[in-house]
PDB file of C-alpha atoms in Angstrom:
ATOM      1  CA  MET A 144     141.319  62.938 134.912  1.00  0.00           C
ATOM      2  CA  ASP A 145     143.037  60.738 132.617  1.00  0.00           C
ATOM      3  CA  LYS A 146     141.318  63.989 130.027  1.00  0.00           C
ATOM      4  CA  ILE A 147     142.497  66.443 132.343  1.00  0.00           C
ATOM      5  CA  GLY A 148     146.087  64.979 132.388  1.00  0.00           C
ATOM      6  CA  LEU A 149     146.144  64.782 128.821  1.00  0.00           C
ATOM      7  CA  GLY A 150     144.421  68.467 128.300  1.00  0.00           C
ATOM      8  CA  VAL A 151     147.571  69.353 130.400  1.00  0.00           C
ATOM      9  CA  PHE A 152     150.319  67.494 128.703  1.00  0.00           C
ATOM     10  CA  LEU A 153     149.327  68.886 125.389  1.00  0.00           C
ATOM     11  CA  ALA A 154     148.755  72.503 127.038  1.00  0.00           C
ATOM     12  CA  HIS A 155     152.788  72.024 128.294  1.00  0.00           C
ATOM     13  CA  VAL A 156     154.057  70.035 124.693  1.00  0.00           C
ATOM     14  CA  LEU A 157     152.437  72.959 122.226  1.00  0.00           C
ATOM     15  CA  ILE A 158     154.187  75.699 124.780  1.00  0.00           C
ATOM     16  CA  ILE A 159     157.378  73.743 124.320  1.00  0.00           C
ATOM     17  CA  VAL A 160     157.012  73.446 120.059  1.00  0.00           C
ATOM     18  CA  ALA A 161     156.002  77.286 119.680  1.00  0.00           C
ATOM     19  CA  GLY A 162     158.905  78.183 122.092  1.00  0.00           C
ATOM     20  CA  GLY A 163     161.074  75.403 120.147  1.00  0.00           C
ATOM     21  CA  LEU A 164     160.502  77.521 117.125  1.00  0.00           C
ATOM     22  CA  VAL A 165     160.779  80.425 118.155  1.00  0.00           C
ATOM     23  CA  THR A 166     163.890  79.675 119.401  1.00  0.00           C
ATOM     24  CA  VAL A 167     165.608  78.646 116.486  1.00  0.00           C
ATOM     25  CA  PHE A 168     163.649  80.499 113.497  1.00  0.00           C
ATOM     26  CA  ALA A 169     163.506  84.168 115.123  1.00  0.00           C
ATOM     27  CA  ARG A 170     165.173  87.166 113.449  1.00  0.00           C
ATOM     28  CA  SER A 171     166.640  88.640 116.349  1.00  0.00           C
ATOM     29  CA  LEU A 172     168.559  86.842 119.407  1.00  0.00           C
ATOM     30  CA  VAL A 173     166.412  88.186 122.232  1.00  0.00           C
ATOM     31  CA  ARG A 174     163.336  86.807 120.638  1.00  0.00           C
ATOM     32  CA  ALA A 175     165.454  83.856 120.384  1.00  0.00           C
ATOM     33  CA  LEU A 176     166.799  83.879 123.889  1.00  0.00           C
ATOM     34  CA  THR A 177     162.574  84.482 125.235  1.00  0.00           C
ATOM     35  CA  GLY A 178     161.497  81.117 122.771  1.00  0.00           C
ATOM     36  CA  LEU A 179     164.094  79.269 124.604  1.00  0.00           C
ATOM     37  CA  ILE A 180     162.576  80.870 128.099  1.00  0.00           C
ATOM     38  CA  ALA A 181     158.579  79.514 127.100  1.00  0.00           C
ATOM     39  CA  THR A 182     160.531  76.200 126.049  1.00  0.00           C
ATOM     40  CA  LEU A 183     162.091  76.026 129.879  1.00  0.00           C
ATOM     41  CA  PHE A 184     159.041  76.738 131.542  1.00  0.00           C
ATOM     42  CA  GLY A 185     156.963  73.613 129.092  1.00  0.00           C
ATOM     43  CA  VAL A 186     159.739  70.939 130.149  1.00  0.00           C
ATOM     44  CA  ALA A 187     160.154  71.663 133.826  1.00  0.00           C
ATOM     45  CA  GLY A 188     155.798  71.151 134.083  1.00  0.00           C
ATOM     46  CA  LEU A 189     156.221  68.042 132.221  1.00  0.00           C
ATOM     47  CA  TYR A 190     158.859  67.113 135.257  1.00  0.00           C
ATOM     48  CA  PHE A 191     155.935  68.480 137.695  1.00  0.00           C
ATOM     49  CA  LEU A 192     153.270  65.765 135.231  1.00  0.00           C
ATOM     50  CA  MET A 193     155.660  63.446 135.872  1.00  0.00           C
ATOM     51  CA  ALA A 194     155.615  63.470 139.391  1.00  0.00           C
ATOM     52  CA  ALA A 195     158.794  65.127 139.773  1.00  0.00           C
ATOM     53  CA  PRO A 196     158.677  68.781 141.212  1.00  0.00           C
ATOM     54  CA  PHE A 197     161.699  68.748 142.834  1.00  0.00           C
ATOM     55  CA  ILE A 198     163.228  68.785 139.356  1.00  0.00           C
ATOM     56  CA  GLY A 199     161.067  70.880 137.839  1.00  0.00           C
ATOM     57  CA  VAL A 200     161.757  73.332 140.395  1.00  0.00           C
ATOM     58  CA  MET A 201     165.648  72.639 139.461  1.00  0.00           C
ATOM     59  CA  GLN A 202     164.789  73.125 136.067  1.00  0.00           C
ATOM     60  CA  VAL A 203     162.874  76.711 136.920  1.00  0.00           C
ATOM     61  CA  LEU A 204     166.175  77.392 138.757  1.00  0.00           C
ATOM     62  CA  ILE A 205     169.077  76.688 136.798  1.00  0.00           C
ATOM     63  CA  TYR A 206     167.749  76.901 133.284  1.00  0.00           C
ATOM     64  CA  VAL A 207     165.995  79.173 133.816  1.00  0.00           C
ATOM     65  CA  GLY A 208     166.872  81.805 136.807  1.00  0.00           C
ATOM     66  CA  ALA A 209     170.274  81.773 136.096  1.00  0.00           C
ATOM     67  CA  VAL A 210     171.174  79.849 132.390  1.00  0.00           C
ATOM     68  CA  SER A 211     168.541  82.281 130.271  1.00  0.00           C
ATOM     69  CA  ILE A 212     170.154  84.989 132.312  1.00  0.00           C
ATOM     70  CA  LEU A 213     174.097  84.170 131.509  1.00  0.00           C
ATOM     71  CA  ILE A 214     172.963  84.228 127.615  1.00  0.00           C
ATOM     72  CA  PHE A 215     170.744  87.118 128.200  1.00  0.00           C
ATOM     73  CA  PHE A 216     174.538  89.069 130.057  1.00  0.00           C
ATOM     74  CA  ALA A 217     176.444  86.822 126.429  1.00  0.00           C
ATOM     75  CA  ILE A 218     173.598  88.356 123.727  1.00  0.00           C
ATOM     76  CA  ALA A 219     173.993  92.185 125.627  1.00  0.00           C
ATOM     77  CA  PHE A 220     177.971  91.943 125.548  1.00  0.00           C
ATOM     78  CA  THR A 221     178.536  91.244 122.449  1.00  0.00           C
ATOM     79  CA  LYS A 222     175.556  94.415 120.963  1.00  0.00           C
ATOM     80  CA  SER A 223     174.091  91.230 118.973  1.00  0.00           C
ATOM     81  CA  SER A 224     171.287  93.215 117.108  1.00  0.00           C
ATOM     82  CA  HIS A 225     168.233  92.850 115.178  1.00  0.00           C
ATOM     83  CA  LEU A 226     169.449  93.818 112.060  1.00  0.00           C
ATOM     84  CA  GLY A 227     172.879  91.745 112.458  1.00  0.00           C
ATOM     85  CA  GLU A 228     174.142  88.899 111.677  1.00  0.00           C
ATOM     86  CA  GLU A 229     171.234  86.034 112.496  1.00  0.00           C
ATOM     87  CA  ALA A 230     168.972  88.720 110.116  1.00  0.00           C
ATOM     88  CA  ARG A 231     170.763  88.457 106.550  1.00  0.00           C
ATOM     89  CA  PRO A 232     170.136  85.688 104.351  1.00  0.00           C
ATOM     90  CA  ARG A 233     170.736  81.726 104.460  1.00  0.00           C
ATOM     91  CA  LYS A 234     173.496  79.780 102.061  1.00  0.00           C
ATOM     92  CA  GLN A 235     172.486  76.926  99.417  1.00  0.00           C
ATOM     93  CA  SER A 236     174.226  74.325 101.955  1.00  0.00           C
ATOM     94  CA  GLN A 237     171.962  75.866 104.807  1.00  0.00           C
ATOM     95  CA  TRP A 238     169.008  75.161 103.475  1.00  0.00           C
ATOM     96  CA  PHE A 239     169.979  71.673 102.198  1.00  0.00           C
ATOM     97  CA  PHE A 240     171.772  70.642 105.800  1.00  0.00           C
ATOM     98  CA  LEU A 241     168.444  72.421 107.633  1.00  0.00           C
ATOM     99  CA  LEU A 242     166.132  69.865 105.576  1.00  0.00           C
ATOM    100  CA  SER A 243     168.203  67.081 105.357  1.00  0.00           C
ATOM    101  CA  VAL A 244     170.237  66.079 108.753  1.00  0.00           C
ATOM    102  CA  PRO A 245     166.991  67.308 111.276  1.00  0.00           C
ATOM    103  CA  GLY A 246     164.534  64.800 108.831  1.00  0.00           C
ATOM    104  CA  LEU A 247     167.142  61.864 109.079  1.00  0.00           C
ATOM    105  CA  VAL A 248     166.699  61.647 112.898  1.00  0.00           C
ATOM    106  CA  ILE A 249     163.744  62.573 113.101  1.00  0.00           C
ATOM    107  CA  PHE A 250     163.046  59.935 110.143  1.00  0.00           C
ATOM    108  CA  SER A 251     165.482  57.238 111.882  1.00  0.00           C
ATOM    109  CA  LEU A 252     164.682  57.964 115.799  1.00  0.00           C
ATOM    110  CA  GLY A 253     161.024  58.072 115.634  1.00  0.00           C
ATOM    111  CA  TYR A 254     160.785  54.686 113.634  1.00  0.00           C
ATOM    112  CA  LEU A 255     163.342  53.418 116.197  1.00  0.00           C
ATOM    113  CA  LEU A 256     160.814  54.620 118.745  1.00  0.00           C
ATOM    114  CA  ILE A 257     156.969  53.877 117.494  1.00  0.00           C
ATOM    115  CA  LYS A 258     158.635  50.011 116.917  1.00  0.00           C
ATOM    116  CA  PHE A 259     160.389  49.036 120.029  1.00  0.00           C
ATOM    117  CA  ILE A 260     159.325  51.338 123.377  1.00  0.00           C
ATOM    118  CA  PRO A 261     157.237  49.950 125.627  1.00  0.00           C
ATOM    119  CA  GLN A 262     153.908  50.600 127.128  1.00  0.00           C
ATOM    120  CA  GLY A 263     155.537  53.323 130.170  1.00  0.00           C
ATOM    121  CA  PHE A 264     152.873  53.344 133.255  1.00  0.00           C
ATOM    122  CA  LEU A 265     149.996  55.722 133.633  1.00  0.00           C
ATOM    123  CA  GLN A 266     150.704  57.153 136.686  1.00  0.00           C
ATOM    124  CA  PRO A 267     154.540  57.455 138.093  1.00  0.00           C
ATOM    125  CA  GLN A 268     154.938  57.278 141.228  1.00  0.00           C
ATOM    126  CA  GLU A 269     155.951  60.365 143.327  1.00  0.00           C
ATOM    127  CA  THR A 270     159.313  60.222 146.054  1.00  0.00           C
ATOM    128  CA  GLN A 271     160.274  62.068 148.432  1.00  0.00           C
ATOM    129  CA  VAL A 272     162.771  64.828 148.294  1.00  0.00           C
ATOM    130  CA  LYS A 273     164.716  63.748 151.834  1.00  0.00           C
ATOM    131  CA  ASP A 274     165.314  59.884 149.829  1.00  0.00           C
ATOM    132  CA  LEU A 275     166.864  61.177 146.844  1.00  0.00           C
ATOM    133  CA  GLY A 276     169.187  63.675 148.689  1.00  0.00           C
ATOM    134  CA  GLY A 277     169.495  60.396 151.108  1.00  0.00           C
ATOM    135  CA  PHE A 278     170.618  58.950 147.597  1.00  0.00           C
ATOM    136  CA  PHE A 279     172.487  60.944 146.666  1.00  0.00           C
ATOM    137  CA  LEU A 280     175.080  61.153 149.925  1.00  0.00           C
ATOM    138  CA  GLY A 281     174.402  57.632 150.383  1.00  0.00           C
ATOM    139  CA  PRO A 282     175.535  54.906 146.877  1.00  0.00           C
ATOM    140  CA  TYR A 283     175.566  58.187 144.629  1.00  0.00           C
ATOM    141  CA  MET A 284     177.964  60.230 146.723  1.00  0.00           C
ATOM    142  CA  LEU A 285     180.851  60.083 143.898  1.00  0.00           C
ATOM    143  CA  PRO A 286     178.774  61.685 141.094  1.00  0.00           C
ATOM    144  CA  PHE A 287     177.741  64.628 143.046  1.00  0.00           C
ATOM    145  CA  GLU A 288     180.655  65.692 144.897  1.00  0.00           C
ATOM    146  CA  LEU A 289     182.179  65.153 140.482  1.00  0.00           C
ATOM    147  CA  ILE A 290     179.588  68.156 139.471  1.00  0.00           C
ATOM    148  CA  SER A 291     180.352  70.021 142.475  1.00  0.00           C
ATOM    149  CA  LEU A 292     184.119  69.761 140.998  1.00  0.00           C
ATOM    150  CA  VAL A 293     183.156  70.287 137.532  1.00  0.00           C
ATOM    151  CA  LEU A 294     181.307  73.601 138.533  1.00  0.00           C
ATOM    152  CA  LEU A 295     183.519  74.906 140.606  1.00  0.00           C
ATOM    153  CA  VAL A 296     186.824  74.182 137.483  1.00  0.00           C
ATOM    154  CA  ALA A 297     184.191  76.215 134.983  1.00  0.00           C
ATOM    155  CA  MET A 298     183.152  79.186 137.370  1.00  0.00           C
ATOM    156  CA  MET A 299     187.276  79.091 138.158  1.00  0.00           C
ATOM    157  CA  GLY A 300     188.292  78.747 133.963  1.00  0.00           C
ATOM    158  CA  ALA A 301     185.724  81.502 133.572  1.00  0.00           C
ATOM    159  CA  VAL A 302     186.938  83.530 136.224  1.00  0.00           C
ATOM    160  CA  ILE A 303     190.200  83.423 134.218  1.00  0.00           C
ATOM    161  CA  LEU A 304     189.557  83.534 130.814  1.00  0.00           C
ATOM    162  CA  GLY A 305     187.394  87.199 131.812  1.00  0.00           C
ATOM    163  CA  PHE A 306     191.109  88.169 132.972  1.00  0.00           C
ATOM    164  CA  GLU A 307     192.153  88.390 129.490  1.00  0.00           C
ATOM    165  CA  LYS A 308     193.860  91.646 128.858  1.00  0.00           C
ATOM    166  CA  LYS A 309     193.215  92.869 124.906  1.00  0.00           C
ATOM    167  CA  ILE A 310     195.979  91.592 122.461  1.00  0.00           C
ATOM    168  CA  LYS A 311     197.010  93.709 119.386  1.00  0.00           C
ATOM    169  CA  ARG A 312     196.562  91.633 116.259  1.00  0.00           C
ATOM    170  CA  GLU A 313     199.992  92.418 114.161  1.00  0.00           C
ATOM    171  CA  ASP A 314     198.155  92.548 110.445  1.00  0.00           C
TER     172      ASP A 314
ATOM    173  CA  MET B 147     147.996  55.577 125.532  1.00  0.00           C
ATOM    174  CA  ASN B 148     151.656  54.815 125.609  1.00  0.00           C
ATOM    175  CA  TYR B 149     152.696  58.588 127.128  1.00  0.00           C
ATOM    176  CA  LEU B 150     156.387  56.938 127.435  1.00  0.00           C
ATOM    177  CA  LEU B 151     156.410  57.598 124.096  1.00  0.00           C
ATOM    178  CA  TYR B 152     154.226  60.191 124.067  1.00  0.00           C
ATOM    179  CA  TYR B 153     157.223  62.094 126.367  1.00  0.00           C
ATOM    180  CA  HIS B 154     159.785  60.689 124.299  1.00  0.00           C
ATOM    181  CA  LEU B 155     158.783  62.187 120.960  1.00  0.00           C
ATOM    182  CA  VAL B 156     158.481  65.380 122.573  1.00  0.00           C
ATOM    183  CA  ALA B 157     162.735  65.101 123.513  1.00  0.00           C
ATOM    184  CA  LEU B 158     163.170  64.197 120.209  1.00  0.00           C
ATOM    185  CA  PHE B 159     161.413  67.443 119.220  1.00  0.00           C
ATOM    186  CA  LEU B 160     164.089  69.057 121.123  1.00  0.00           C
ATOM    187  CA  MET B 161     166.469  67.150 120.119  1.00  0.00           C
ATOM    188  CA  VAL B 162     166.010  67.662 116.357  1.00  0.00           C
ATOM    189  CA  VAL B 163     164.876  71.977 116.691  1.00  0.00           C
ATOM    190  CA  GLY B 164     168.633  71.455 118.592  1.00  0.00           C
ATOM    191  CA  LEU B 165     170.247  70.197 115.641  1.00  0.00           C
ATOM    192  CA  ALA B 166     168.363  72.234 113.481  1.00  0.00           C
ATOM    193  CA  GLY B 167     169.156  75.829 115.185  1.00  0.00           C
ATOM    194  CA  ILE B 168     172.715  74.642 115.133  1.00  0.00           C
ATOM    195  CA  ILE B 169     172.385  74.480 111.249  1.00  0.00           C
ATOM    196  CA  TRP B 170     170.758  77.571 111.358  1.00  0.00           C
ATOM    197  CA  ARG B 171     172.106  80.419 113.607  1.00  0.00           C
ATOM    198  CA  ARG B 172     175.263  82.098 112.575  1.00  0.00           C
ATOM    199  CA  THR B 173     176.717  83.587 115.745  1.00  0.00           C
ATOM    200  CA  LEU B 174     177.997  81.307 118.868  1.00  0.00           C
ATOM    201  CA  ILE B 175     175.207  82.862 121.029  1.00  0.00           C
ATOM    202  CA  GLY B 176     172.903  81.130 118.656  1.00  0.00           C
ATOM    203  CA  LEU B 177     174.599  78.410 119.463  1.00  0.00           C
ATOM    204  CA  LEU B 178     175.027  77.744 122.965  1.00  0.00           C
ATOM    205  CA  ILE B 179     170.713  78.743 122.594  1.00  0.00           C
ATOM    206  CA  CYS B 180     170.968  75.952 120.296  1.00  0.00           C
ATOM    207  CA  VAL B 181     172.784  73.849 122.483  1.00  0.00           C
ATOM    208  CA  GLU B 182     170.605  74.217 125.891  1.00  0.00           C
ATOM    209  CA  LEU B 183     168.213  73.094 124.126  1.00  0.00           C
ATOM    210  CA  LEU B 184     169.056  69.428 122.647  1.00  0.00           C
ATOM    211  CA  LEU B 185     170.983  69.555 126.947  1.00  0.00           C
ATOM    212  CA  ASN B 186     167.273  70.051 127.989  1.00  0.00           C
ATOM    213  CA  GLY B 187     165.928  67.073 125.353  1.00  0.00           C
ATOM    214  CA  ALA B 188     168.510  64.636 126.982  1.00  0.00           C
ATOM    215  CA  GLY B 189     166.730  65.749 130.692  1.00  0.00           C
ATOM    216  CA  LEU B 190     163.493  64.685 129.400  1.00  0.00           C
ATOM    217  CA  ALA B 191     164.467  62.029 127.762  1.00  0.00           C
ATOM    218  CA  ILE B 192     165.861  60.375 130.976  1.00  0.00           C
ATOM    219  CA  MET B 193     163.622  61.270 133.250  1.00  0.00           C
ATOM    220  CA  ALA B 194     160.767  60.153 131.132  1.00  0.00           C
ATOM    221  CA  SER B 195     162.377  56.379 131.174  1.00  0.00           C
ATOM    222  CA  ALA B 196     162.596  56.569 134.466  1.00  0.00           C
ATOM    223  CA  LYS B 197     159.247  57.561 135.638  1.00  0.00           C
ATOM    224  CA  LEU B 198     157.166  55.644 133.005  1.00  0.00           C
ATOM    225  CA  THR B 199     159.098  52.726 133.273  1.00  0.00           C
ATOM    226  CA  PRO B 200     159.981  49.891 136.219  1.00  0.00           C
ATOM    227  CA  ALA B 201     163.700  51.729 135.703  1.00  0.00           C
ATOM    228  CA  SER B 202     164.878  52.717 139.527  1.00  0.00           C
ATOM    229  CA  ASP B 203     163.086  56.151 139.731  1.00  0.00           C
ATOM    230  CA  PHE B 204     166.480  57.944 141.548  1.00  0.00           C
ATOM    231  CA  LEU B 205     168.621  57.790 138.731  1.00  0.00           C
ATOM    232  CA  GLY B 206     166.955  59.270 136.514  1.00  0.00           C
ATOM    233  CA  GLN B 207     166.126  62.315 138.537  1.00  0.00           C
ATOM    234  CA  ALA B 208     169.553  61.942 139.374  1.00  0.00           C
ATOM    235  CA  GLY B 209     170.304  61.617 135.832  1.00  0.00           C
ATOM    236  CA  THR B 210     168.657  64.834 134.855  1.00  0.00           C
ATOM    237  CA  LEU B 211     170.175  67.014 138.254  1.00  0.00           C
ATOM    238  CA  LEU B 212     173.752  65.795 136.556  1.00  0.00           C
ATOM    239  CA  VAL B 213     173.053  66.839 132.715  1.00  0.00           C
ATOM    240  CA  MET B 214     171.455  70.570 134.760  1.00  0.00           C
ATOM    241  CA  GLY B 215     174.638  70.961 136.752  1.00  0.00           C
ATOM    242  CA  LEU B 216     176.693  70.271 133.162  1.00  0.00           C
ATOM    243  CA  ALA B 217     174.241  72.679 131.256  1.00  0.00           C
ATOM    244  CA  ALA B 218     174.987  75.371 133.677  1.00  0.00           C
ATOM    245  CA  ALA B 219     178.632  74.897 133.849  1.00  0.00           C
ATOM    246  CA  GLU B 220     178.847  74.815 129.592  1.00  0.00           C
ATOM    247  CA  ALA B 221     177.073  78.062 129.572  1.00  0.00           C
ATOM    248  CA  THR B 222     179.793  79.387 131.932  1.00  0.00           C
ATOM    249  CA  ILE B 223     182.228  78.031 130.042  1.00  0.00           C
ATOM    250  CA  LEU B 224     180.694  79.197 126.145  1.00  0.00           C
ATOM    251  CA  LEU B 225     180.135  82.511 127.453  1.00  0.00           C
ATOM    252  CA  ALA B 226     183.804  83.697 129.254  1.00  0.00           C
ATOM    253  CA  LEU B 227     184.894  82.203 125.788  1.00  0.00           C
ATOM    254  CA  ILE B 228     182.071  84.266 123.533  1.00  0.00           C
ATOM    255  CA  LEU B 229     183.830  87.685 125.269  1.00  0.00           C
ATOM    256  CA  VAL B 230     187.038  86.559 124.746  1.00  0.00           C
ATOM    257  CA  VAL B 231     186.519  86.120 121.092  1.00  0.00           C
ATOM    258  CA  PHE B 232     184.348  89.036 121.197  1.00  0.00           C
ATOM    259  CA  LYS B 233     187.503  90.996 122.623  1.00  0.00           C
ATOM    260  CA  ARG B 234     189.997  89.705 120.205  1.00  0.00           C
ATOM    261  CA  PHE B 235     188.375  90.001 116.935  1.00  0.00           C
ATOM    262  CA  GLY B 236     185.205  91.793 117.255  1.00  0.00           C
ATOM    263  CA  LYS B 237     182.216  89.470 116.359  1.00  0.00           C
ATOM    264  CA  VAL B 238     180.801  86.440 117.077  1.00  0.00           C
ATOM    265  CA  GLU B 239     180.283  84.953 113.824  1.00  0.00           C
ATOM    266  CA  VAL B 240     180.882  80.978 113.405  1.00  0.00           C
ATOM    267  CA  ASP B 241     181.830  82.163 110.003  1.00  0.00           C
ATOM    268  CA  LYS B 242     184.532  84.946 110.340  1.00  0.00           C
ATOM    269  CA  ILE B 243     186.021  83.648 112.962  1.00  0.00           C
ATOM    270  CA  ASN B 244     188.748  81.629 110.651  1.00  0.00           C
ATOM    271  CA  ILE B 245     192.162  83.288 111.764  1.00  0.00           C
ATOM    272  CA  LEU B 246     194.088  80.667 114.351  1.00  0.00           C
ATOM    273  CA  ARG B 247     196.660  82.952 115.176  1.00  0.00           C
ATOM    274  CA  GLY B 248     194.336  85.480 116.903  1.00  0.00           C
TER     275      GLY B 248
END
């Protein structure tokens, strides 16, 4: 049983790693978005593997269903093509930061992780969605309402920004 | 076999890849995609910390849901902002949008 779990975990990690690398280094933005979708599916699989099926379904619905469609619209509206800016060669400073900053983060945070992380459970307990709903409507009512308020304000702001008229540049 | 460590290493990978993308990408849309990667890593780390340790299970799920909601709101606002920038400047490259009084 443990081996099956490890195999499924490794398969999802493979999807995540491949998708993440495609997301960052693909020339075309549409390909990058496809890599992002693969990564999101892999993370949703990890949520299922952690015995949190509700969060996994929410991940697929919100990220894969909504956010990636939004990004597709952004790509389509701004007419980004695979011959555009993303395909030109990079500056030297970008190469430098690409090799230095993530490496620093990997070594510092990875060292802290390996040194100080406690032993985790092997089998997480599954919880009922009903109890999660009770949790949200009971002691954590305020964050729940606040996140809906944030979503409402974001939606209104997006609509108002979208109505802006074209402004003539005077130069 | 410490699965907690492995989940956190995957979350660390997502964060590092998101950072590398923010450095590497040139257009605002590329940056938006990479910020989504970063937020996903954050959600995965919160979830693993709550599910595989004696911490409260519900808190972790609630935190991950809040991260997802914030990511959705952020993507909406950023899409609107990118559209406004494209209308004003005609391009969405980070290096070339450098006029303050658009």
